XYZ file of C-alpha atoms in Angstrom:
710
model
C -1.401 -32.697 5.395
C -2.954 -30.055 3.361
C -5.581 -30.937 0.688
C -5.641 -27.490 -0.546
C -2.033 -26.808 -1.605
C -2.404 -27.247 -5.140
C -5.904 -26.429 -6.308
C -4.973 -26.255 -9.945
C -5.132 -30.123 -10.119
C -8.679 -30.195 -9.171
C -11.901 -28.797 -10.815
C -13.727 -26.034 -9.014
C -16.478 -28.387 -7.722
C -13.921 -30.719 -6.389
C -11.989 -27.950 -4.620
C -15.110 -26.747 -3.159
C -15.962 -30.099 -1.876
C -12.853 -30.588 -0.442
C -12.873 -27.285 1.239
C -16.318 -27.785 2.670
C -15.331 -31.173 3.975
C -12.388 -29.936 6.004
C -14.459 -27.068 7.126
C -17.058 -29.316 8.293
C -14.852 -31.005 10.822
C -13.003 -27.451 11.797
C -16.853 -26.442 12.836
C -17.670 -29.566 14.434
C -15.177 -28.564 17.236
C -14.435 -25.220 18.416
C -10.787 -25.842 19.065
C -10.314 -26.206 15.297
C -10.342 -22.327 15.153
C -6.822 -20.947 14.689
C -5.424 -24.330 15.276
C -4.773 -25.674 11.645
C -2.050 -24.647 9.376
C -2.306 -21.552 6.988
C -2.641 -23.770 4.023
C -5.716 -25.320 5.294
C -7.319 -21.821 6.245
C -6.139 -20.607 2.828
C -8.366 -23.220 1.209
C -11.253 -21.991 3.107
C -10.738 -18.442 2.675
C -10.423 -18.928 -1.207
C -14.063 -20.941 -1.027
C -15.794 -18.514 1.049
C -14.205 -15.445 -0.948
C -15.500 -16.822 -4.238
C -18.797 -17.776 -2.925
C -19.209 -14.398 -1.406
C -18.672 -12.701 -4.579
C -20.738 -14.932 -6.898
C -23.497 -14.942 -4.485
C -23.256 -11.015 -3.972
C -23.611 -10.608 -7.750
C -26.518 -13.097 -8.107
C -28.295 -11.152 -5.264
C -28.383 -7.797 -7.147
C -31.400 -8.654 -9.047
C -33.187 -9.936 -6.235
C -32.581 -6.666 -4.367
C -33.673 -4.708 -7.277
C -36.857 -6.403 -7.704
C -37.628 -6.406 -4.015
C -40.911 -4.309 -3.625
C -39.946 -3.531 -0.083
C -36.755 -1.888 -1.021
C -38.228 -0.059 -4.029
C -40.615 1.373 -1.262
C -37.819 2.180 1.146
C -35.319 3.700 -1.160
C -37.995 5.448 -3.885
C -36.980 3.794 -6.884
C -38.592 1.514 -9.460
C -37.302 -0.824 -12.120
C -39.145 -1.716 -15.295
C -41.241 -4.996 -15.321
C -41.452 -7.319 -18.034
C -43.144 -10.792 -18.639
C -41.719 -13.121 -16.237
C -39.967 -10.483 -14.091
C -41.982 -11.741 -11.120
C -39.913 -15.033 -10.930
C -36.496 -13.212 -10.868
C -36.626 -12.998 -7.103
C -37.582 -16.956 -6.367
C -35.200 -18.069 -9.118
C -32.278 -16.068 -8.122
C -32.998 -16.631 -4.445
C -32.903 -20.326 -5.073
C -29.454 -19.997 -6.851
C -27.900 -18.128 -4.138
C -29.205 -20.530 -1.381
C -28.062 -23.911 -3.458
C -24.632 -22.060 -3.946
C -23.771 -19.897 -0.852
C -26.303 -21.160 1.896
C -26.091 -25.062 1.233
C -22.500 -25.281 2.586
C -23.727 -23.996 5.820
C -26.037 -26.974 5.800
C -23.319 -29.185 5.081
C -21.137 -27.814 7.990
C -24.108 -28.170 10.280
C -24.330 -32.012 9.636
C -21.463 -33.001 12.013
C -22.761 -31.024 14.754
C -26.249 -32.684 14.543
C -24.419 -36.175 14.194
C -22.406 -35.570 17.249
C -25.620 -34.267 19.104
C -23.510 -31.057 19.582
C -25.722 -28.330 17.720
C -23.714 -24.920 17.611
C -22.836 -22.167 15.166
C -23.618 -23.912 11.899
C -26.771 -25.306 13.247
C -28.300 -21.880 14.195
C -27.098 -20.463 10.700
C -28.778 -23.362 8.809
C -32.025 -23.138 10.880
C -32.126 -19.281 10.089
C -31.603 -19.650 6.208
C -33.723 -22.810 6.038
C -36.556 -21.328 7.545
C -36.538 -18.099 5.661
C -35.921 -20.091 2.288
C -38.944 -22.443 3.023
C -41.105 -19.497 4.037
C -40.269 -17.574 0.906
C -41.156 -20.434 -1.301
C -44.407 -20.906 0.422
C -44.965 -17.327 -0.428
C -45.100 -18.134 -4.015
C -47.807 -20.702 -3.708
C -49.637 -18.451 -1.169
C -49.420 -14.984 -2.569
C -51.108 -13.376 0.796
C -47.788 -14.062 2.634
C -44.973 -11.620 2.537
C -41.754 -13.112 1.081
C -38.197 -12.859 2.677
C -36.376 -13.350 -0.698
C -34.156 -10.195 -0.260
C -33.423 -10.929 3.437
C -32.659 -14.449 2.485
C -29.709 -13.537 -0.046
C -28.520 -10.677 2.085
C -28.377 -12.997 5.081
C -26.479 -15.613 3.170
C -24.211 -13.105 1.754
C -23.239 -11.686 5.003
C -22.456 -14.910 6.527
C -20.221 -15.809 3.716
C -18.378 -12.511 4.038
C -18.177 -12.982 7.822
C -16.603 -16.347 7.171
C -14.157 -14.913 4.526
C -13.008 -12.481 6.833
C -12.768 -15.055 9.772
C -10.813 -17.532 7.461
C -8.333 -14.607 6.362
C -7.831 -13.894 9.979
C -7.092 -17.257 11.046
C -5.268 -18.322 8.291
C -2.623 -15.225 8.432
C -2.360 -15.838 12.231
C -1.914 -19.501 12.066
C 0.883 -19.257 9.558
C 3.745 -19.841 12.079
C 4.326 -23.625 11.136
C 3.948 -23.164 7.548
C 6.731 -19.989 7.744
C 9.123 -22.554 10.181
C 8.539 -25.544 7.629
C 9.942 -22.851 4.388
C 13.154 -22.166 6.534
C 14.578 -25.869 5.683
C 16.164 -26.255 2.165
C 15.067 -28.791 -0.046
C 18.602 -29.724 -1.211
C 22.188 -30.038 0.324
C 25.665 -30.150 -0.982
C 27.298 -33.292 0.590
C 31.035 -33.375 0.332
C 32.206 -36.631 -0.890
C 35.108 -38.842 0.116
C 37.201 -37.331 -2.882
C 36.504 -33.750 -1.571
C 34.097 -32.953 -4.445
C 30.185 -32.217 -3.808
C 27.081 -33.713 -4.619
C 23.517 -32.281 -4.358
C 21.212 -34.578 -2.525
C 17.789 -34.193 -0.866
C 18.015 -32.889 2.617
C 15.895 -36.079 3.754
C 18.937 -38.000 2.591
C 21.500 -36.598 5.006
C 22.858 -38.718 7.812
C 24.624 -37.903 11.140
C 28.315 -37.392 10.655
C 28.026 -36.080 6.928
C 30.024 -33.238 6.023
C 28.219 -30.579 3.965
C 29.164 -27.443 2.300
C 27.043 -24.180 2.954
C 27.682 -21.533 0.328
C 27.187 -17.976 1.116
C 23.565 -16.728 1.384
C 22.605 -20.428 1.724
C 20.256 -22.052 4.285
C 21.921 -24.454 6.683
C 20.570 -28.028 5.821
C 20.621 -29.515 9.261
C 21.954 -28.969 12.719
C 25.457 -29.630 13.155
C 28.919 -28.282 14.001
C 31.322 -25.974 11.742
C 34.195 -27.838 10.824
C 35.989 -25.147 8.532
C 35.098 -21.565 7.426
C 34.153 -18.283 9.305
C 30.965 -16.681 8.676
C 28.022 -14.611 10.154
C 24.943 -16.603 10.523
C 21.226 -15.028 10.524
C 19.432 -17.082 13.264
C 16.564 -14.451 13.705
C 14.142 -16.932 12.364
C 14.904 -19.132 15.215
C 15.986 -16.845 18.011
C 14.427 -13.420 17.355
C 17.798 -12.040 17.518
C 18.323 -9.784 14.489
C 22.032 -9.555 14.699
C 24.131 -12.390 13.005
C 25.765 -14.683 14.715
C 29.785 -15.197 14.223
C 30.552 -18.888 13.569
C 33.961 -20.562 13.412
C 35.126 -24.024 13.774
C 33.704 -25.786 16.651
C 30.707 -23.545 16.929
C 26.982 -25.253 16.357
C 24.788 -24.107 13.859
C 21.096 -24.570 13.411
C 19.462 -26.200 10.354
C 17.077 -23.757 8.807
C 19.212 -20.378 9.576
C 20.866 -18.337 6.754
C 24.665 -18.290 6.007
C 26.162 -14.802 5.574
C 29.052 -14.094 3.356
C 31.282 -16.791 4.303
C 31.671 -20.535 3.128
C 31.134 -23.159 5.852
C 31.618 -26.985 6.170
C 29.367 -28.382 8.628
C 29.514 -31.829 10.244
C 25.721 -32.929 10.546
C 24.814 -33.920 14.104
C 20.967 -34.086 13.687
C 18.629 -34.515 10.736
C 14.902 -34.831 10.408
C 12.585 -34.984 13.485
C 15.857 -34.596 15.865
C 16.729 -31.101 14.704
C 15.949 -27.888 16.318
C 13.533 -26.621 13.975
C 11.514 -29.857 14.016
C 11.606 -29.458 17.653
C 10.256 -25.954 17.621
C 7.732 -26.942 15.317
C 6.364 -29.481 17.551
C 6.313 -26.826 20.260
C 4.642 -24.494 18.294
C 2.047 -26.999 17.243
C 1.603 -28.180 20.595
C 0.666 -24.718 21.737
C -1.640 -24.159 18.894
C -3.720 -27.247 19.634
C -3.818 -26.773 23.425
C -6.946 -25.127 25.005
C -6.308 -22.284 27.814
C -8.589 -21.695 30.544
C -10.044 -18.812 28.745
C -10.643 -20.759 25.805
C -12.370 -23.495 27.786
C -14.704 -20.782 29.411
C -15.321 -19.321 25.949
C -16.641 -22.578 24.528
C -18.632 -23.254 27.591
C -20.122 -19.880 27.294
C -21.028 -20.715 23.469
C -22.740 -24.042 24.590
C -24.823 -22.087 27.097
C -25.723 -19.524 24.155
C -26.968 -22.054 22.039
C -29.635 -23.247 24.589
C -30.431 -19.596 25.246
C -30.868 -18.678 21.660
C -33.151 -21.812 21.304
C -35.138 -21.046 24.505
C -35.572 -17.294 23.112
C -36.627 -18.744 19.814
C -39.446 -20.657 21.220
C -40.474 -18.009 23.746
C -40.553 -15.509 20.994
C -42.651 -17.809 18.781
C -45.018 -18.223 21.583
C -45.342 -14.567 22.529
C -45.719 -13.262 19.147
C -48.305 -16.030 17.955
C -50.444 -15.029 21.214
C -49.999 -11.108 20.468
C -50.547 -11.208 16.767
C -51.478 -14.794 15.712
C -49.076 -17.061 13.720
C -48.075 -15.430 10.527
C -44.969 -14.031 8.843
C -44.048 -11.720 11.564
C -43.711 -14.673 13.854
C -41.373 -16.397 11.447
C -39.267 -13.178 10.817
C -38.872 -12.788 14.732
C -37.839 -16.386 15.255
C -35.439 -16.094 12.227
C -33.923 -12.865 13.540
C -33.419 -14.417 17.067
C -31.514 -17.453 15.753
C -29.450 -15.290 13.489
C -28.151 -12.811 15.959
C -27.766 -15.446 18.718
C -25.204 -17.518 16.631
C -22.046 -17.869 18.803
C -19.923 -17.213 15.707
C -18.038 -14.273 17.331
C -17.539 -16.049 20.666
C -16.099 -19.256 18.808
C -13.605 -16.885 17.112
C -12.881 -14.654 20.165
C -10.280 -17.080 21.827
C -8.776 -19.083 19.042
C -7.682 -16.034 17.331
C -5.840 -14.543 20.191
C -4.015 -17.772 20.921
C -2.947 -18.019 17.181
C -1.658 -14.566 17.237
C -0.195 -15.195 20.754
C 1.718 -18.121 19.572
C 2.963 -16.605 16.594
C 4.253 -13.615 18.056
C 5.981 -15.682 20.892
C 7.637 -17.837 18.444
C 8.701 -14.791 16.386
C 10.347 -13.300 19.640
C 12.097 -16.622 20.552
C 9.587 -18.033 23.152
C 8.357 -21.411 22.574
C 5.207 -22.077 24.409
C 4.222 -25.705 25.279
C 1.546 -25.203 27.845
C -1.086 -22.626 27.112
C -2.526 -22.502 30.612
C 1.064 -21.812 32.013
C 1.456 -18.996 29.585
C -1.653 -17.618 30.714
C -0.777 -17.886 34.106
C 2.303 -16.002 33.677
C 0.172 -12.677 33.978
C -0.540 -13.466 37.627
C 3.119 -14.297 38.871
C 3.750 -13.436 42.399
C 7.313 -14.322 42.372
C 9.963 -15.499 39.947
C 12.850 -17.603 41.034
C 16.132 -17.318 38.844
C 19.018 -19.897 38.964
C 21.959 -17.732 39.175
C 24.567 -19.453 37.464
C 24.382 -19.119 33.597
C 21.028 -17.155 34.006
C 21.580 -13.984 36.269
C 25.450 -14.526 35.368
C 27.607 -15.472 32.543
C 28.397 -18.743 34.083
C 32.116 -18.288 33.911
C 34.585 -16.268 35.981
C 35.500 -12.770 34.702
C 37.993 -10.073 35.904
C 35.718 -7.697 37.959
C 38.115 -5.623 39.667
C 41.892 -5.136 39.770
C 44.556 -3.163 41.709
C 48.387 -2.429 40.945
C 51.267 -1.192 42.890
C 52.617 2.454 42.487
C 54.254 2.624 39.101
C 52.661 -0.078 37.284
C 49.824 0.524 34.919
C 46.637 -1.802 34.877
C 46.698 -2.415 31.173
C 50.327 -3.295 31.300
C 49.787 -5.576 34.414
C 46.756 -7.312 32.562
C 48.715 -7.610 29.204
C 51.504 -9.186 31.289
C 48.949 -11.731 32.988
C 47.421 -12.412 29.772
C 50.720 -13.406 28.209
C 51.714 -15.941 30.648
C 48.331 -17.415 30.674
C 48.323 -17.678 26.913
C 48.902 -21.292 26.843
C 46.595 -22.429 29.807
C 42.974 -23.713 29.346
C 42.161 -23.143 33.095
C 38.737 -20.793 33.614
C 40.937 -18.107 35.360
C 43.309 -18.017 32.346
C 40.303 -17.772 29.981
C 39.117 -14.961 32.201
C 42.201 -12.850 31.970
C 42.757 -13.193 28.276
C 39.129 -11.961 27.561
C 39.617 -9.140 30.043
C 42.695 -8.145 28.079
C 40.842 -8.550 24.835
C 38.054 -6.618 26.253
C 40.481 -3.646 26.638
C 42.184 -4.392 23.096
C 45.369 -5.012 24.774
C 48.174 -7.022 22.787
C 49.778 -9.313 25.102
C 53.728 -9.953 24.559
C 55.097 -13.177 23.897
C 55.680 -15.691 26.723
C 58.021 -18.579 26.730
C 59.057 -21.508 28.969
C 55.391 -21.799 30.052
C 54.964 -23.992 33.241
C 51.941 -24.876 35.154
C 52.324 -25.146 38.920
C 49.990 -27.710 40.115
C 47.423 -26.155 42.942
C 49.393 -22.696 42.782
C 49.414 -21.125 39.246
C 51.530 -20.793 36.303
C 54.754 -19.141 35.366
C 56.674 -18.058 32.288
C 59.230 -15.594 31.058
C 58.223 -12.329 29.408
C 60.782 -10.020 27.927
C 63.560 -11.486 30.128
C 61.378 -11.334 33.675
C 60.142 -14.205 35.180
C 56.448 -13.943 35.698
C 54.094 -15.794 38.066
C 50.261 -15.794 37.985
C 48.340 -17.518 40.924
C 46.612 -17.418 44.127
C 47.451 -17.021 47.714
C 49.108 -20.709 47.760
C 51.574 -19.307 44.864
C 52.423 -16.188 47.329
C 53.235 -18.691 50.066
C 55.576 -20.643 47.889
C 57.369 -17.810 46.594
C 57.380 -16.106 50.122
C 56.394 -12.884 48.451
C 54.832 -9.930 50.972
C 51.609 -8.352 49.894
C 51.568 -4.516 49.947
C 48.976 -2.938 52.332
C 46.868 -1.452 49.864
C 46.805 -4.837 47.854
C 45.876 -6.890 50.935
C 43.070 -4.255 51.629
C 41.912 -5.152 48.031
C 42.056 -8.770 48.704
C 40.129 -8.453 51.874
C 37.377 -6.380 50.375
C 37.147 -8.815 47.289
C 36.800 -11.763 49.904
C 33.974 -9.916 51.508
C 32.491 -9.902 48.158
C 32.954 -13.555 47.670
C 35.385 -12.871 44.710
C 38.707 -14.852 43.988
C 41.917 -13.046 44.148
C 44.669 -13.828 41.655
C 48.113 -12.123 42.025
C 50.791 -11.167 39.507
C 54.419 -11.485 40.552
C 57.350 -10.203 38.350
C 61.066 -11.036 39.363
C 59.709 -11.832 42.786
C 57.827 -8.630 43.266
C 54.078 -8.597 43.634
C 52.791 -5.872 41.373
C 48.861 -6.598 40.992
C 46.136 -8.405 41.972
C 42.872 -9.364 40.115
C 39.338 -10.055 41.589
C 37.702 -12.748 39.919
C 33.909 -13.759 39.952
C 31.019 -15.190 38.032
C 30.379 -11.995 36.066
C 26.767 -10.804 36.562
C 24.975 -10.401 33.125
C 24.643 -6.592 32.213
C 20.969 -7.132 31.346
C 20.233 -8.862 34.741
C 20.039 -5.339 36.485
C 17.307 -4.534 34.196
C 15.336 -7.695 34.387
C 15.110 -7.169 38.091
C 13.898 -3.699 37.779
C 11.539 -4.473 35.270
C 10.036 -7.051 37.257
C 9.827 -5.025 40.238
C 8.047 -2.411 37.980
C 5.424 -5.175 37.189
C 5.194 -6.014 41.027
C 6.733 -9.277 40.838
C 9.130 -10.408 43.728
C 12.375 -11.658 42.280
C 14.320 -14.412 44.045
C 17.543 -16.399 43.411
C 18.208 -19.847 43.733
C 22.070 -21.152 43.854
C 24.311 -23.861 45.065
C 27.051 -21.279 45.730
C 27.875 -20.099 49.234
C 25.722 -17.837 51.220
C 28.285 -15.099 50.929
C 28.608 -15.400 47.064
C 24.686 -15.612 46.727
C 24.387 -12.405 49.033
C 27.034 -10.711 47.032
C 25.045 -11.171 43.722
C 21.599 -10.297 45.193
C 22.851 -7.175 46.840
C 24.113 -5.946 43.706
C 21.081 -7.012 41.758
C 18.668 -5.876 44.452
C 17.137 -9.271 44.579
C 14.323 -9.626 47.202
C 15.310 -13.549 48.328
C 17.961 -15.579 48.162
C 18.276 -19.401 48.498
C 21.887 -20.395 48.549
C 23.882 -23.615 49.164
C 20.749 -25.548 47.443
C 21.492 -29.198 46.156
C 19.917 -29.742 42.442
C 17.713 -32.083 43.827
C 16.534 -29.757 46.725
C 15.664 -26.768 44.512
C 11.788 -27.825 44.197
C 11.617 -27.513 47.769
C 12.526 -23.762 47.523
C 9.815 -23.587 44.985
C 7.397 -25.175 47.447
C 8.616 -23.078 50.290
C 7.118 -19.841 48.049
C 3.942 -21.596 46.985
C 3.252 -22.479 50.723
C 3.122 -18.589 51.093
C 0.035 -18.505 48.893
C 2.360 -17.316 45.935
C 2.098 -18.116 42.116
C 5.701 -18.818 41.475
C 7.576 -19.007 38.279
C 11.242 -20.792 37.991
C 13.758 -19.782 35.444
C 16.534 -22.277 34.868
C 18.523 -24.050 32.465
C 16.082 -26.819 31.659
C 18.366 -29.785 32.803
C 19.645 -29.256 36.087
C 16.656 -27.316 37.228
C 14.109 -30.012 35.890
C 12.404 -30.554 39.203
C 12.183 -27.082 40.214
C 10.810 -26.532 36.582
C 8.099 -28.945 36.832
C 7.170 -27.961 40.393
C 6.825 -24.028 39.707
C 3.486 -22.628 38.407
C 5.255 -21.605 35.285
C 8.424 -23.336 34.422
C 10.603 -21.322 32.189
C 13.720 -22.877 30.409
C 16.127 -20.213 29.332
C 19.236 -20.571 26.899
C 17.495 -23.812 25.575
C 17.092 -22.952 22.123
C 19.051 -25.811 20.903
C 17.822 -28.605 23.291
C 14.276 -28.861 21.909
C 14.040 -32.035 24.186
C 13.419 -30.002 27.247
C 10.313 -31.607 28.731
C 10.008 -29.997 32.038
C 9.265 -26.555 31.221
C 6.257 -24.750 30.064
C 7.947 -22.065 28.127
C 11.305 -22.293 26.419
C 13.086 -18.949 26.041
C 15.540 -19.724 22.892
C 17.957 -16.888 23.815
C 20.100 -16.923 26.719
C 18.662 -13.734 27.770
C 16.990 -13.326 31.091
C 14.990 -10.055 29.797
C 13.025 -12.360 27.584
C 11.076 -13.260 31.067
C 9.848 -9.653 31.064
C 8.668 -10.020 27.432
C 6.893 -13.241 28.323
C 5.004 -11.503 31.281
C 4.178 -8.571 29.218
C 2.871 -10.995 26.469
C 0.727 -12.929 28.657
C -0.868 -9.981 30.222
C -1.616 -8.283 26.934
C -3.086 -11.675 25.445
C -5.288 -12.244 28.206
C -6.469 -8.781 28.162
C -7.413 -9.435 24.640
C -9.276 -12.693 25.432
C -11.428 -10.942 28.133
C -12.217 -8.205 25.854
C -13.208 -10.500 23.087
C -15.583 -12.648 25.552
C -17.020 -9.689 26.964
C -17.970 -8.188 23.497
C -18.978 -11.635 22.013
C -21.184 -12.589 24.739
C -22.279 -9.178 25.972
C -23.392 -8.478 22.539
C -25.576 -11.576 22.194
C -26.935 -10.854 25.586
C -28.080 -7.396 24.479
C -28.960 -8.360 20.943
C -31.304 -11.224 21.739
C -33.922 -9.323 23.371
C -34.085 -6.789 20.645
C -34.168 -9.240 18.026
C -37.210 -10.979 19.998
C -39.112 -7.714 19.726
C -39.055 -6.167 23.178
C -39.102 -3.003 21.517
C -41.876 -3.828 19.145
C -44.202 -1.382 20.911
C -42.317 1.674 20.157
C -41.805 0.417 16.285
C -38.168 -0.834 16.553
C -37.997 -4.395 14.788
C -34.694 -6.135 13.329
C -35.152 -8.013 9.900
C -33.284 -11.233 9.443
C -30.727 -9.122 7.236
C -30.215 -6.618 9.740
C -29.582 -9.300 12.377
C -27.154 -11.085 10.136
C -25.526 -7.732 9.548
C -25.025 -7.072 13.274
C -23.939 -10.754 14.151
C -21.287 -10.397 11.253
C -20.294 -6.962 12.337
C -19.580 -8.561 15.850
C -17.613 -11.081 14.394
C -15.275 -8.623 12.420
C -14.969 -6.306 15.615
C -13.738 -9.508 17.690
C -11.157 -10.315 14.948
C -9.817 -6.719 14.534
C -9.400 -6.704 18.371
C -7.474 -9.686 18.527
C -5.305 -8.323 15.520
C -4.509 -5.427 17.677
C -2.483 -7.940 19.935
C 0.310 -7.475 17.320
C 1.041 -4.112 18.394
C 1.774 -4.884 22.109
C 5.214 -3.514 22.793
C 7.528 -6.250 23.662
C 10.712 -4.341 23.088
C 13.336 -4.414 25.565
C 14.548 -1.128 27.352
C 17.971 -0.061 26.636
C 20.455 -1.741 29.223
C 22.318 0.688 31.822
C 25.010 1.065 29.231
C 22.982 2.276 26.713
C 23.578 -0.795 24.514
C 20.292 -1.454 22.647
C 19.173 -4.817 23.122
C 17.199 -6.955 20.560
C 14.059 -5.482 18.999
C 10.856 -7.275 19.367
C 9.531 -9.098 16.360
C 5.957 -8.995 14.821
C 3.874 -11.940 14.559
C 3.543 -13.478 10.919
C-alpha cells in the first residue's frame, strides 16, 4: 500500500524516484489531495523538505553574486577568475535537482490532455531557465538566475508545507490500523496459551486478553471482569465495564482485569476494519464544494493561458519583444497557478473526516455530510433513540404508612427471579436507589397476571389490573387517581399487594433518555424542526413529544411506511434528516436527504445510512450539524481566498500598474502564490478548533468531551 514505509532499504535516488512517481499520479488528479494515507504523504513530505533545503543552500551563491540584488541591497562580494560562472552553474544545478521534479509531475497532466498546476509551474521555471541560459550567450539580455532559483525554492517550500499538512490530516486510517495488535494469546484445548498472529485467529477461538493489552478481534467476554477503553472507536473517554456476555471490539484497550474472549469476527469482518472502510470511502468521495473547486481550477488554467497570451501581445506592442515580455508572461503563469485552489477543499475534507471519526461519526457520503448544515427538519425514531428502548419505573405511589423505598425493595425481592422486562425495570429502579432487596421464597409466575412470593413471612404479589381482579383487591382512591393519571400519559401501571392489601403502584414507561431533552433544545437553537416517528399508539407518542417539546409526531407507523413520513416532510420543501437504528429504519434512512444511523458502532454493515454515529447518543446529531456547518464555512473561505486571490493577482502580474511603476518579478509572484497556499492550509487547520463539545445535561452530568482531529 505504501512504497515509502521503509526508505532505509532504498538509495536516496531510488527514494526520490519513488516519491516523484507516486506524486505524479497524485497531481494528475486533484482528488488525490488529502485522500491518500499518511505514509504516502510522509514520503512526499520528506522529498520536498530535503530538496528545499539543498536547493536553498545552493541558491545562496546565486543570490550573493546577483548584480540586481547587490544594487538593491547595497552590498558587494569579491570577484575572482571564473566568478561570472557562479550564477549559471549553480542555477543549472538547482533547476536539475529542485525544478526537474515539477517537470516530471507535469507529464501525466500533458499525457491526459488535462494541463493544470504542475504544467503551469513547469512552464514558468522552464521559460525562466531557458531565457537565463540564453543570456549567457547573448550578454545584452538580462538574466533571471536569481529569480529562477528563488522561484524553485519557494515552490518546493510550498509543496513541503502542503504535504506536511495533508499527511497530518490524512492519518486517520494509519492511526486506526495501529490499533489492532499483531499477535494474540489463543487458549488451547488443555487450558494453556499460545501466541499466534492475529491473522490466524478464527471465529470461535478463545483468546486471553491480559491487563493493558489490545483486544485482538471482535468477540464476547466468556470469563473475567474489566474496564475497556473504547475511546479510539467511539470517542467516549470513559472506560466501559465488561463482564461475561458483553461484546468487545477489536483494537480497544483492556483495563486492569483479565478477560477471556470468544472470537466472533476477524479480519475484514471486524468493527475496526469496517470503520476503516467507511473512513476511506469518506476520504475518497468528493463533495459538491470540492467538485466546484476542481471546476474553478480548470477554468483558472485557461484564464491563466489567456492572460499570458494577452500579456505577451500587449507588452510586445508596448515595448517590443524583449526580456520584459518574458518576465511578465512568467509572472502571470506563476501567480495564476491553482495550487491553493487545489488544496482548498481536499485538506478541509481530510480534517473533517479525521475529526468526525475521532468523535464517533463515520461519514460514508461526503455530500450528505455537507447537506447536514442545511437541514430543515430531523426525524428521530422514538424507541431506542430518544428513549432507552426498555421499560423503567417513572413514578410511584404508596398508601399511608408505607415508605417508597420499602415498597420498591419488596417488589424487587419478588421480581428477583423473573426475566420479564417489567421485573428488570423494577430491579434496576431499586438498584438506582441503592436498595437491598430482602430474600424471597416460593416464587411463582402467574401467567398473564404477575408474580408472587413469600418475603419475611408475608405473601407478596406484583402485577397489573388482571392480578387485582383475581385477588379481588380494592384500589384506594389516591392510588386510583395515580393510575388514571398514568393512563393518560400512556404509562403502564403495576401494583404491589402484601397479605391481600394493595400498598403501592408503579408507573412504567419507556424511559426518555436524559440527553434527549438537550438535543431537542439544541436543534431548536440551530433553527431545525424536530419530528418523532414511532409505531407506538398516538397517546404514547404524544406523551413523549409533549415532555420533550417535539414539533411533529408520526405515531402508529409501520416500519415499511416510515419512509412515507420522510417523503411527507420533503414534499413540504424541507431538507430532511432521519435518525434511526439503521436496521428497521432502513427505508426511511435511504429516503432522507441525510440518513443517520445511531447506536450502530458494531454494525458496520449498515448500508442505508449516510452517517453512522458509533455511540448510542442522540446528542451526536447536534455535533454532526455543527461540524457540517463549520466544515462548509472553511471550504467557502478557502475557495473565496484561493480563487479571489488569483483574480486579483493576475492583472497585477500582467502589469496593469506598470504605468505607475508597480511590477511583480517572477520570484515575488512565486512568493505570493506560495503565501496563498500556506494561508489556505492554515485556515483549513483552524477547523480543528471547532467546538464540538456537548453542553452539560440538565442534571449537571457532563457529557463526553469532543476529541481533536489526528
